[in-house]
XYZ file of N, CA and C in Angstrom:
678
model
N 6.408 27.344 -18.586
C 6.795 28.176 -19.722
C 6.631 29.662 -19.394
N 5.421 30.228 -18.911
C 5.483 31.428 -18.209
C 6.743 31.649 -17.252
N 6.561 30.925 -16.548
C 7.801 31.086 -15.364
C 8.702 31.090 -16.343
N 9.850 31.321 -17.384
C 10.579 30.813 -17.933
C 10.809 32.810 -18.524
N 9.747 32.230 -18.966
C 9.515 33.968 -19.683
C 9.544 35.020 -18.433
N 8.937 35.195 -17.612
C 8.971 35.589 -16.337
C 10.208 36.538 -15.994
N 11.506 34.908 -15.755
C 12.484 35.349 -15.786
C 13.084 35.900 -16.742
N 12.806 35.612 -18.025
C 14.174 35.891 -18.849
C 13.500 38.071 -18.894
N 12.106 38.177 -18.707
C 12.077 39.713 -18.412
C 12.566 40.132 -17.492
N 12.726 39.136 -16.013
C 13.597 40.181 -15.208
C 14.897 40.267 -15.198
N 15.685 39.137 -16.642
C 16.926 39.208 -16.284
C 17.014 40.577 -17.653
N 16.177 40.680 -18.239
C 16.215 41.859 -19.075
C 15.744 43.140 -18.150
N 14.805 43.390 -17.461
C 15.149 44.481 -17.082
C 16.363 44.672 -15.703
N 16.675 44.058 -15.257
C 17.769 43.803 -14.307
C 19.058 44.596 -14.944
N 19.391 43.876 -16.110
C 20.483 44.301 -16.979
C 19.831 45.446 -17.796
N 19.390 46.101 -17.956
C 18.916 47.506 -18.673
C 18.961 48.542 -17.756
N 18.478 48.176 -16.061
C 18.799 48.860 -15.523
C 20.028 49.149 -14.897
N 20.835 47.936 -15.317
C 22.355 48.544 -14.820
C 23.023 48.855 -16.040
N 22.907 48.913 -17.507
C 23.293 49.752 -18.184
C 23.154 50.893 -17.709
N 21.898 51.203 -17.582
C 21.435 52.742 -17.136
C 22.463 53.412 -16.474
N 22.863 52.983 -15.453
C 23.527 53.009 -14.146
C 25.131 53.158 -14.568
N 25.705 52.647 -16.280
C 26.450 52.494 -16.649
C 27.122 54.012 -17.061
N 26.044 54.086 -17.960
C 26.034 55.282 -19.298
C 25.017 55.945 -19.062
N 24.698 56.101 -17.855
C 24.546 57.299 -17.455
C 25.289 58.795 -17.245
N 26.453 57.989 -16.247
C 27.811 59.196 -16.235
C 28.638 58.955 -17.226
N 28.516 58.251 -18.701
C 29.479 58.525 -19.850
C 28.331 59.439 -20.021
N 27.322 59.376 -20.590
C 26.264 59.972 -21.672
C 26.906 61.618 -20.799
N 26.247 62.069 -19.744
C 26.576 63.196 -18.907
C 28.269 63.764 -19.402
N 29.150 63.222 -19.396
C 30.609 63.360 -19.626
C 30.960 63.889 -20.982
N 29.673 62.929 -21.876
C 30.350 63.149 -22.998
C 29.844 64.428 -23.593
N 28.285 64.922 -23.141
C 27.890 65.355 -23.356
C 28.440 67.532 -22.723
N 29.182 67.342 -21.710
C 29.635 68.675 -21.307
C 30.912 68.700 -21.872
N 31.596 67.645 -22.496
C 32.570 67.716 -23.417
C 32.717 67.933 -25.474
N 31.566 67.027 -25.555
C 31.378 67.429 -26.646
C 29.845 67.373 -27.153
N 29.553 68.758 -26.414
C 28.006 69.387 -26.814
C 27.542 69.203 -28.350
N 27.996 69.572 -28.811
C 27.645 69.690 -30.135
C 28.388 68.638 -31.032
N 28.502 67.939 -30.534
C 29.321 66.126 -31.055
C 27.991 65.698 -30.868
N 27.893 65.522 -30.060
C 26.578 64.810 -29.538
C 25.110 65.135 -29.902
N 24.886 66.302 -30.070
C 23.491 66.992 -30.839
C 23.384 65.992 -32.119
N 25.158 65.850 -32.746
C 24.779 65.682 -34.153
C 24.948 64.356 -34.068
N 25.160 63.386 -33.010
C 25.055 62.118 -32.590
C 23.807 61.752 -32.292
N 22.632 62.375 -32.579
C 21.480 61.957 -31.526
C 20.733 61.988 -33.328
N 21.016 62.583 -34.388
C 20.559 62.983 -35.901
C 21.206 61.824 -36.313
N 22.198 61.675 -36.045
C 23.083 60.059 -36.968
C 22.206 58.333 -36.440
N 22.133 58.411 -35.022
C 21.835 57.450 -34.514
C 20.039 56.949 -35.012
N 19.708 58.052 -35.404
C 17.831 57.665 -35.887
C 18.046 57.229 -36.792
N 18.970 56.832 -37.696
C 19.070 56.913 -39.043
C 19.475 55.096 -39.189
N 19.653 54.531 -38.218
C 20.137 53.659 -37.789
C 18.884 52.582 -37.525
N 19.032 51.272 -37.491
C 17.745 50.333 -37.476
C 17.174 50.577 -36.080
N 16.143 50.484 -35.204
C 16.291 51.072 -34.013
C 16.676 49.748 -32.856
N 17.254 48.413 -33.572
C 17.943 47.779 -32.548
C 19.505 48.260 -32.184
N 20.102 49.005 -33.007
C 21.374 49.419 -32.920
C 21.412 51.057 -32.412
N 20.321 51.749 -32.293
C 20.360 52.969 -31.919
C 20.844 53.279 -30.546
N 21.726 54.266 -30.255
C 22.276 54.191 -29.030
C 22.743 53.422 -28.019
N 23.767 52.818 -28.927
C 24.771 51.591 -28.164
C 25.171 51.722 -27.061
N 26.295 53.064 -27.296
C 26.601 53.355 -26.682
C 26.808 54.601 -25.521
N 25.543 55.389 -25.465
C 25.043 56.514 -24.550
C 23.235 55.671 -24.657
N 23.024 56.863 -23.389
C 21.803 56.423 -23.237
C 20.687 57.390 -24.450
N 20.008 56.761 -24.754
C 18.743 57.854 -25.603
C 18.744 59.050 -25.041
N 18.814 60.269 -26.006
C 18.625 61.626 -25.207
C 17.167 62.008 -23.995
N 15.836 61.723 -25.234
C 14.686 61.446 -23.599
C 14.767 61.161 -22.411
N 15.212 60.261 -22.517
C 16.232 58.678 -20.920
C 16.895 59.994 -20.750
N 18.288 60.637 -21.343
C 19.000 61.218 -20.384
C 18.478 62.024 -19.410
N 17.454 63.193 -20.038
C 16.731 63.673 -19.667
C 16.202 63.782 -18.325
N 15.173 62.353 -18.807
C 14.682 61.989 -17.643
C 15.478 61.885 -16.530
N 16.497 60.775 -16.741
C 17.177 60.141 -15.687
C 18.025 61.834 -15.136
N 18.631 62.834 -15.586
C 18.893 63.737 -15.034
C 17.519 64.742 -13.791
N 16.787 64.623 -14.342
C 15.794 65.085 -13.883
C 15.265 64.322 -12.245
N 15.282 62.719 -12.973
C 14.583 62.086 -11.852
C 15.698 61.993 -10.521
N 17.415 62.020 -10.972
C 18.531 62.234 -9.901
C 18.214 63.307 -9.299
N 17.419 64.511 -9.536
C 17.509 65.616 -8.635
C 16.456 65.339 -7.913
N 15.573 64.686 -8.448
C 14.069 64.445 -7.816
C 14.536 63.368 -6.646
N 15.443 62.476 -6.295
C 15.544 61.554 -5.360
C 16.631 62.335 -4.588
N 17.283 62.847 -4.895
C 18.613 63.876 -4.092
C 17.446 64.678 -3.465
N 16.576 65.763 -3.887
C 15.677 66.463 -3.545
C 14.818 65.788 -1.804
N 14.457 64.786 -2.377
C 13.738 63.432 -1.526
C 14.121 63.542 -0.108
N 15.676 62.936 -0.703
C 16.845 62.437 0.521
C 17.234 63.324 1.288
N 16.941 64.606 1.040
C 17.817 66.067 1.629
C 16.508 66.829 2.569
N 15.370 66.213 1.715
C 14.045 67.138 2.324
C 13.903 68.060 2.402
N 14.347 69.121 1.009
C 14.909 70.722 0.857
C 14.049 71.438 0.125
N 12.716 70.673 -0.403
C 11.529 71.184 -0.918
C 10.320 71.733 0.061
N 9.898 72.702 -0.171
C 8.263 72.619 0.917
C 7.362 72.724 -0.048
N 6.746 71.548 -0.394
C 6.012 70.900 -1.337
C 4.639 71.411 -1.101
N 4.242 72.394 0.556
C 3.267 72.843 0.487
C 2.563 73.896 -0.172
N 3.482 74.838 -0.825
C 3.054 75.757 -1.534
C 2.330 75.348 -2.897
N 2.629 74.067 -3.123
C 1.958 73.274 -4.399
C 0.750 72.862 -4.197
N 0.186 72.661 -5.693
C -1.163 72.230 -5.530
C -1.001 71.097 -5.037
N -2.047 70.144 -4.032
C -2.443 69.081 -3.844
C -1.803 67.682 -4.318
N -2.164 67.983 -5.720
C -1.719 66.711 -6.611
C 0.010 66.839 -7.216
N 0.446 68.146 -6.817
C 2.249 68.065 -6.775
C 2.546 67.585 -5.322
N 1.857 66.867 -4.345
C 2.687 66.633 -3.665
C 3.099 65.096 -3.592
N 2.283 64.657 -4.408
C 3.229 63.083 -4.690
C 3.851 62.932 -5.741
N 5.326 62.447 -4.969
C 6.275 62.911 -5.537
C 6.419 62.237 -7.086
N 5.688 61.585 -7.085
C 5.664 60.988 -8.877
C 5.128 62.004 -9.652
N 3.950 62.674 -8.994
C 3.481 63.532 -10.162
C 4.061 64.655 -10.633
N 5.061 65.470 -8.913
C 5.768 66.265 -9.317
C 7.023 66.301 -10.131
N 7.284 64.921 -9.981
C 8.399 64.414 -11.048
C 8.246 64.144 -12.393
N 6.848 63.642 -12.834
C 6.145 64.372 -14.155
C 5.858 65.456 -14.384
N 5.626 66.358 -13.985
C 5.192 67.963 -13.960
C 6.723 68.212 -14.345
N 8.245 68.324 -13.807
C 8.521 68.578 -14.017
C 9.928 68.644 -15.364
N 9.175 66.910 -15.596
C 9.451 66.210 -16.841
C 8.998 67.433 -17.775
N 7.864 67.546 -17.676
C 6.965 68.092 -19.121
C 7.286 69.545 -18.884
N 8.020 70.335 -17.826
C 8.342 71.489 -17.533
C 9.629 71.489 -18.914
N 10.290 70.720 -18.421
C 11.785 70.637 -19.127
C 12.074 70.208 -20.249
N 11.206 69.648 -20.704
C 10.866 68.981 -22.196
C 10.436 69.962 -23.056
N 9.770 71.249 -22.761
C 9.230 72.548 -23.532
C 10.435 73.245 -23.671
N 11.692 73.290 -23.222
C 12.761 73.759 -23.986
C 13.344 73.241 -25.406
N 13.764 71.800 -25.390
C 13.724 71.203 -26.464
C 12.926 71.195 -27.530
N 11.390 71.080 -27.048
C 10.122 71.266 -27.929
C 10.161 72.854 -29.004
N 10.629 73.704 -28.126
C 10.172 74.879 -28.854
C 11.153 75.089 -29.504
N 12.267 75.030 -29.277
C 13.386 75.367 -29.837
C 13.699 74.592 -30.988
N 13.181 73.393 -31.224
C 13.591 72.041 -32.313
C 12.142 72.931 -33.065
N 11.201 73.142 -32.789
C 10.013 73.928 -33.483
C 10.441 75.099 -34.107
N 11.319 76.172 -33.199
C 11.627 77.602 -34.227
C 13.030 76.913 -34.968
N 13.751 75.942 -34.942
C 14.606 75.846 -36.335
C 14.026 75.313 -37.488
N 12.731 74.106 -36.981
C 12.170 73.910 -38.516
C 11.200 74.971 -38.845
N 10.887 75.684 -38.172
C 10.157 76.937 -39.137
C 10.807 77.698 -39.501
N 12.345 77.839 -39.093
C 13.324 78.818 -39.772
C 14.174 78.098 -41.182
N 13.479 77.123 -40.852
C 14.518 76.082 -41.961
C 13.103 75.192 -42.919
N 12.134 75.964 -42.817
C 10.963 75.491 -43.702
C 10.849 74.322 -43.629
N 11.461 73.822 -42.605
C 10.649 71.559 -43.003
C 9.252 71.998 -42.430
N 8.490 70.585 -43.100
C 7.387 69.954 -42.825
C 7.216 69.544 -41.502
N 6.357 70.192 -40.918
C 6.463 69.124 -39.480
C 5.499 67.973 -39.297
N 6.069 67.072 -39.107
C 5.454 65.682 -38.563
C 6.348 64.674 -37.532
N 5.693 63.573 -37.129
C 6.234 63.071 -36.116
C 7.713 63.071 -36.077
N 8.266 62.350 -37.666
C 9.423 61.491 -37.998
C 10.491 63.082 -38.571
N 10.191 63.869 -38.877
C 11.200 65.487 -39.146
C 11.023 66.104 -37.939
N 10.267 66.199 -36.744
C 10.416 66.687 -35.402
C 11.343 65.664 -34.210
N 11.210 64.622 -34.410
C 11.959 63.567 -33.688
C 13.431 63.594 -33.510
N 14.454 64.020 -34.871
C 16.047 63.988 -34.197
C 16.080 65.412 -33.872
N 15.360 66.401 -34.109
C 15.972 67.679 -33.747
C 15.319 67.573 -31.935
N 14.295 66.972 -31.654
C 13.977 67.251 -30.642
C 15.247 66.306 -29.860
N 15.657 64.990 -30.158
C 16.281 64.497 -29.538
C 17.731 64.868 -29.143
N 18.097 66.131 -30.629
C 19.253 66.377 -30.637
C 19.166 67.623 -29.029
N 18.411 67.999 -28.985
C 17.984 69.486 -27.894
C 17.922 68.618 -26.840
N 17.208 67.504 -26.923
C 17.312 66.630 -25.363
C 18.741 66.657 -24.749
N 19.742 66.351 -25.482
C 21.262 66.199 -25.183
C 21.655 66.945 -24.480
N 21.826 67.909 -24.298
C 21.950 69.823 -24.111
C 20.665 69.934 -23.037
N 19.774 69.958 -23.277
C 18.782 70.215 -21.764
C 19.008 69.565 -20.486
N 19.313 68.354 -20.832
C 19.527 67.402 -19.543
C 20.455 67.789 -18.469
N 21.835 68.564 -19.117
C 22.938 68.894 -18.270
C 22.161 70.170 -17.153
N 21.492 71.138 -18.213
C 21.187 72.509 -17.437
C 20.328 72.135 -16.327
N 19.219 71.081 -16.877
C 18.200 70.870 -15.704
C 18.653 70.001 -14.805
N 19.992 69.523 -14.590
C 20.794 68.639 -13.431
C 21.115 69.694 -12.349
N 21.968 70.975 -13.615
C 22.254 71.938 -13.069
C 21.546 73.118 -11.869
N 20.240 73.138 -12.672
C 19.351 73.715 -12.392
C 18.612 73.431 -10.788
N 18.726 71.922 -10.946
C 17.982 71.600 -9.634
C 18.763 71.523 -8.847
N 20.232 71.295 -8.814
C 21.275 70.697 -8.216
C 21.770 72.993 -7.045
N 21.132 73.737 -8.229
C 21.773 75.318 -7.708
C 20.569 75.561 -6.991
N 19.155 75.368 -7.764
C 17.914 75.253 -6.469
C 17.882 74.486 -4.955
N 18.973 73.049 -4.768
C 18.714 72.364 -3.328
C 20.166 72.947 -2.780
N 20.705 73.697 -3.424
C 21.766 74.553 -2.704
C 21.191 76.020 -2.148
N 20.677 76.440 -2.907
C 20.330 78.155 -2.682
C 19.051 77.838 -0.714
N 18.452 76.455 -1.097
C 17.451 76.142 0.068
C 18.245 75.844 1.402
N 19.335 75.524 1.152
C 20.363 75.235 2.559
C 20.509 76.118 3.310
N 20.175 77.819 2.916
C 20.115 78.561 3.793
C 22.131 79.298 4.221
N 22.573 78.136 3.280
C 23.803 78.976 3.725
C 24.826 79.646 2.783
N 25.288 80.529 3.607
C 25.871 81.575 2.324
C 27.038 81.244 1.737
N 28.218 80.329 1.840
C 29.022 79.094 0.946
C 27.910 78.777 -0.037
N 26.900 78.077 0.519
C 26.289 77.075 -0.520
C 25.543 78.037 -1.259
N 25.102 79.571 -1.064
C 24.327 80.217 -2.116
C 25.316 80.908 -3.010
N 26.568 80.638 -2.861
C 27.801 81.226 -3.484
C 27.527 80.256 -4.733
N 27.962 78.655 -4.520
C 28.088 77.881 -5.196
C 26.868 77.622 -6.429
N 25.640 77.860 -5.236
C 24.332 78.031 -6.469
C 24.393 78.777 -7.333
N 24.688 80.162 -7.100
C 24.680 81.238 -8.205
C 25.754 80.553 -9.182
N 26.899 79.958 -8.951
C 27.954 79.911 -9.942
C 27.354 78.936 -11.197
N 27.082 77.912 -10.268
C 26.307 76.504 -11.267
C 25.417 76.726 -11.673
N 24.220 77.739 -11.040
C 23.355 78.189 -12.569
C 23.623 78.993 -13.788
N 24.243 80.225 -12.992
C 24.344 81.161 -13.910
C 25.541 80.335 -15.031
N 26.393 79.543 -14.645
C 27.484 78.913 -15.379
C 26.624 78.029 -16.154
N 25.789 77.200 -15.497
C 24.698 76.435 -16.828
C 24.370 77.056 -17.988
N 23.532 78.468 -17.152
C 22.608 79.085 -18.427
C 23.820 79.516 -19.459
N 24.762 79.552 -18.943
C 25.853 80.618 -20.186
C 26.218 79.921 -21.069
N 26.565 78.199 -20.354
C 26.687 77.033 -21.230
C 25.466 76.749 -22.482
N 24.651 76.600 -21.591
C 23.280 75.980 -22.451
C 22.951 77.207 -23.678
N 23.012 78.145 -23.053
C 22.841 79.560 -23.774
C 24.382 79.112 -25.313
N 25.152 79.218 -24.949
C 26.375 79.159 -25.612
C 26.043 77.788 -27.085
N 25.458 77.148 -26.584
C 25.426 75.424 -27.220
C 24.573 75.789 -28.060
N 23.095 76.655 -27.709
C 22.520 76.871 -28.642
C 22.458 78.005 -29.522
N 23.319 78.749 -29.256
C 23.915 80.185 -30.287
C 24.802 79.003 -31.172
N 25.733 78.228 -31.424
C 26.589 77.794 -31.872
C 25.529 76.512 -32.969
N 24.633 75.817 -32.075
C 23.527 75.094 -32.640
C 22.973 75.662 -33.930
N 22.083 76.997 -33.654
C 21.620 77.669 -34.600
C 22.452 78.096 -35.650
N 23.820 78.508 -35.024
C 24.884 78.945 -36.057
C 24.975 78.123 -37.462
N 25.175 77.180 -37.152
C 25.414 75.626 -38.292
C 24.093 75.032 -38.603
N 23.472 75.136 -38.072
C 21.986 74.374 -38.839
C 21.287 75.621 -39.949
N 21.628 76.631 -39.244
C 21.014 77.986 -40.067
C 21.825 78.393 -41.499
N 23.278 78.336 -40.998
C 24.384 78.812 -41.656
C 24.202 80.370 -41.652
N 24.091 81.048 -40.599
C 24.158 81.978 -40.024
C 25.314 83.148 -39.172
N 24.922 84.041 -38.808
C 25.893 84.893 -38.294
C 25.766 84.736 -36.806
N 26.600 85.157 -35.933
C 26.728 85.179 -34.191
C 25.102 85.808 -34.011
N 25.315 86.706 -34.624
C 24.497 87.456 -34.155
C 22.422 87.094 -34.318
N 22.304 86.618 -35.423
C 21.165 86.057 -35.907
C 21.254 84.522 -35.193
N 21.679 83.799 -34.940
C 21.922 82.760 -34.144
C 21.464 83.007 -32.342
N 22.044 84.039 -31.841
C 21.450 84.088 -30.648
C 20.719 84.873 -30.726
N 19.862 85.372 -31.681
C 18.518 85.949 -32.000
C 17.583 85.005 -31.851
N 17.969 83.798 -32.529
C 16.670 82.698 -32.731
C 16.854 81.791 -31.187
N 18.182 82.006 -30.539
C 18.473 81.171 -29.256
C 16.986 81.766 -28.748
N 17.759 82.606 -28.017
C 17.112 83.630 -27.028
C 15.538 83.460 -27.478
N 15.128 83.821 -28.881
C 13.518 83.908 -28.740
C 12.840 82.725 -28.557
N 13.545 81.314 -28.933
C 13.267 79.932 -28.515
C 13.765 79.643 -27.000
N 13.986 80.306 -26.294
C 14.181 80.154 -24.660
C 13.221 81.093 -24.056
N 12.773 82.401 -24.339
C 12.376 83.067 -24.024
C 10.695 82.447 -24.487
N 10.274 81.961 -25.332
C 9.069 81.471 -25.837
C 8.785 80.465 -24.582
N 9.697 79.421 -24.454
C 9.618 77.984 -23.796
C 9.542 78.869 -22.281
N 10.009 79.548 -21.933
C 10.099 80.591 -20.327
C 8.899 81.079 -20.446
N 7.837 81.566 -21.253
C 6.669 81.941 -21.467
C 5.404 80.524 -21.024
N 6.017 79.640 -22.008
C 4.812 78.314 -21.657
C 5.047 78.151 -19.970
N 6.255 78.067 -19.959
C 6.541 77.538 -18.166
C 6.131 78.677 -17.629
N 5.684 79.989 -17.922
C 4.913 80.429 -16.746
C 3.353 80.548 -16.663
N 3.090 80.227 -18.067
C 1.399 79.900 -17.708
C 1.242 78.136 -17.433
N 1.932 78.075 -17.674
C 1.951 76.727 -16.632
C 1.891 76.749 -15.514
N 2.713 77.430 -15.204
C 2.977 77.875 -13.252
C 1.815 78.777 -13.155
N 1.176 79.837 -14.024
C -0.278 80.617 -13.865
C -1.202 79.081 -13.699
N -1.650 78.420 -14.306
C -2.336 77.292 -14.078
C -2.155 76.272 -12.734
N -1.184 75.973 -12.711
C -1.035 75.283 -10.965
C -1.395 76.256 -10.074
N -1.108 77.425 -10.188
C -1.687 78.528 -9.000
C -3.291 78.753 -8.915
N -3.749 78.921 -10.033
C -5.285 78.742 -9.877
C -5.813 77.793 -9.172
N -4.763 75.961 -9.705
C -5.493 75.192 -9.388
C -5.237 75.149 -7.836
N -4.038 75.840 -7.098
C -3.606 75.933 -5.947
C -4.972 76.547 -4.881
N -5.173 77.618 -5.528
C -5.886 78.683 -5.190
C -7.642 78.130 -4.787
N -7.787 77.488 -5.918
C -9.081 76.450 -6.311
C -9.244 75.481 -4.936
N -8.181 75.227 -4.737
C -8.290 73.913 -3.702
C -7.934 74.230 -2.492
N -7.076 75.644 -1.804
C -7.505 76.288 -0.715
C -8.860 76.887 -0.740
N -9.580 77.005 -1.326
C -10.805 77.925 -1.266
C -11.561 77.467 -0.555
N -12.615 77.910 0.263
C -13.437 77.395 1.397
C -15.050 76.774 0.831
């Protein structure tokens, strides 16, 4: 009877992981096509029993991740990191692949944080949950982007640092763009007050990520010390 059960989990995760593998590149597709379809797809779908939630894309978190963890194995395969400048405990590569989970997750976080304080909700688990998920949608592309213009700019060659500059700076203008237009309609706001609240919710989350990065350097510093 164990044995029985056994299998029927690996024929469940077997098949979950080739969904993954499925709707992965729809979720990605649909998402640089219709940005803001999808924000308000990620608010509809909670609302939903959570056996039917996200049929058909993957959960925004998952996208996330799974964008994140593709640069982390491309990264791997290419060997375009020097992992020595990191503390100790970033150099296995799981942890740095959590580190930089929770790096990329403080965009969504802060930003789903300054619309409900601009929009007076209550915060608790269940009123922080679709806005954060809706921001997951939208982060995932930039930080594909992001890592994908970082293992280019490391190649050392000047084609490929052409191409880096284009795909970041073309991210940020995107991501930048999604959430001026975001704020626009949730606020019912002007251009202008919209990428007021962008900008200070990117610029906040660019603040945590550098005392973050102040903190790994200490601990860097800590653990060269004699």
């Amino acid at each position: 009877m164990d044995f029985m059960k056994l299998l029927k989990s690996l024929e469940e995760l077997l098949y979950e992981v080739m969904v993954m593998l499925v709707f992965f590149p729809r979720t990605l597709y649909l998402t640089f096509r219709h940005p803001q379809r999808m924000m308000d797809y990620a608010d509809t779908e909670l609302g939903d029993v959570q056996s039917d939630q996200y049929n058909d894309t993957l959960s925004p978190p998952l996208f996330l991740m799974m964008c994140l963890g593709l640069n982390h194995l491309v990264e791997l395969a290419l060997r375009t990191s020097d992992l020595s400048v990191l503390p100790h405990f970033l150099h296995d590569p799981q942890n740095l692949l959590i580190f930089r989970v929770f790096i990329f997750s403080l965009l969504p976080l802060v930003l789903s944080l300054r619309l409900m304080a601009k929009l007076g909700i209550a915060l608790d688990r269940e009123t922080l949950r679709p806005v954060f998920y809706s921001q997951c949608f939208v982060t995932a592309p930039i930080a594909l982007m992001i890592g994908m213009a970082t293992m280019l700019w490391q190649v050392g060659d000047a084609n490929a640092g052409l191409v880096a500059h284009a795909i970041f700076w073309g991210g940020l203008v995107w991501y930048l763009s999604q959430q001026v237009l975001w704020f626009r309609t949730k606020l019912g706001c002007g251009y202008g007050v919209a990428l007021a609240n962008a900008l200070g919710g990117i610029f906040a989350a660019f603040v945590l990520v550098l005392l973050a990065g102040m903190v790994l350097g200490f601990i860097s510093a800590a653990e060269k010390a004699p």
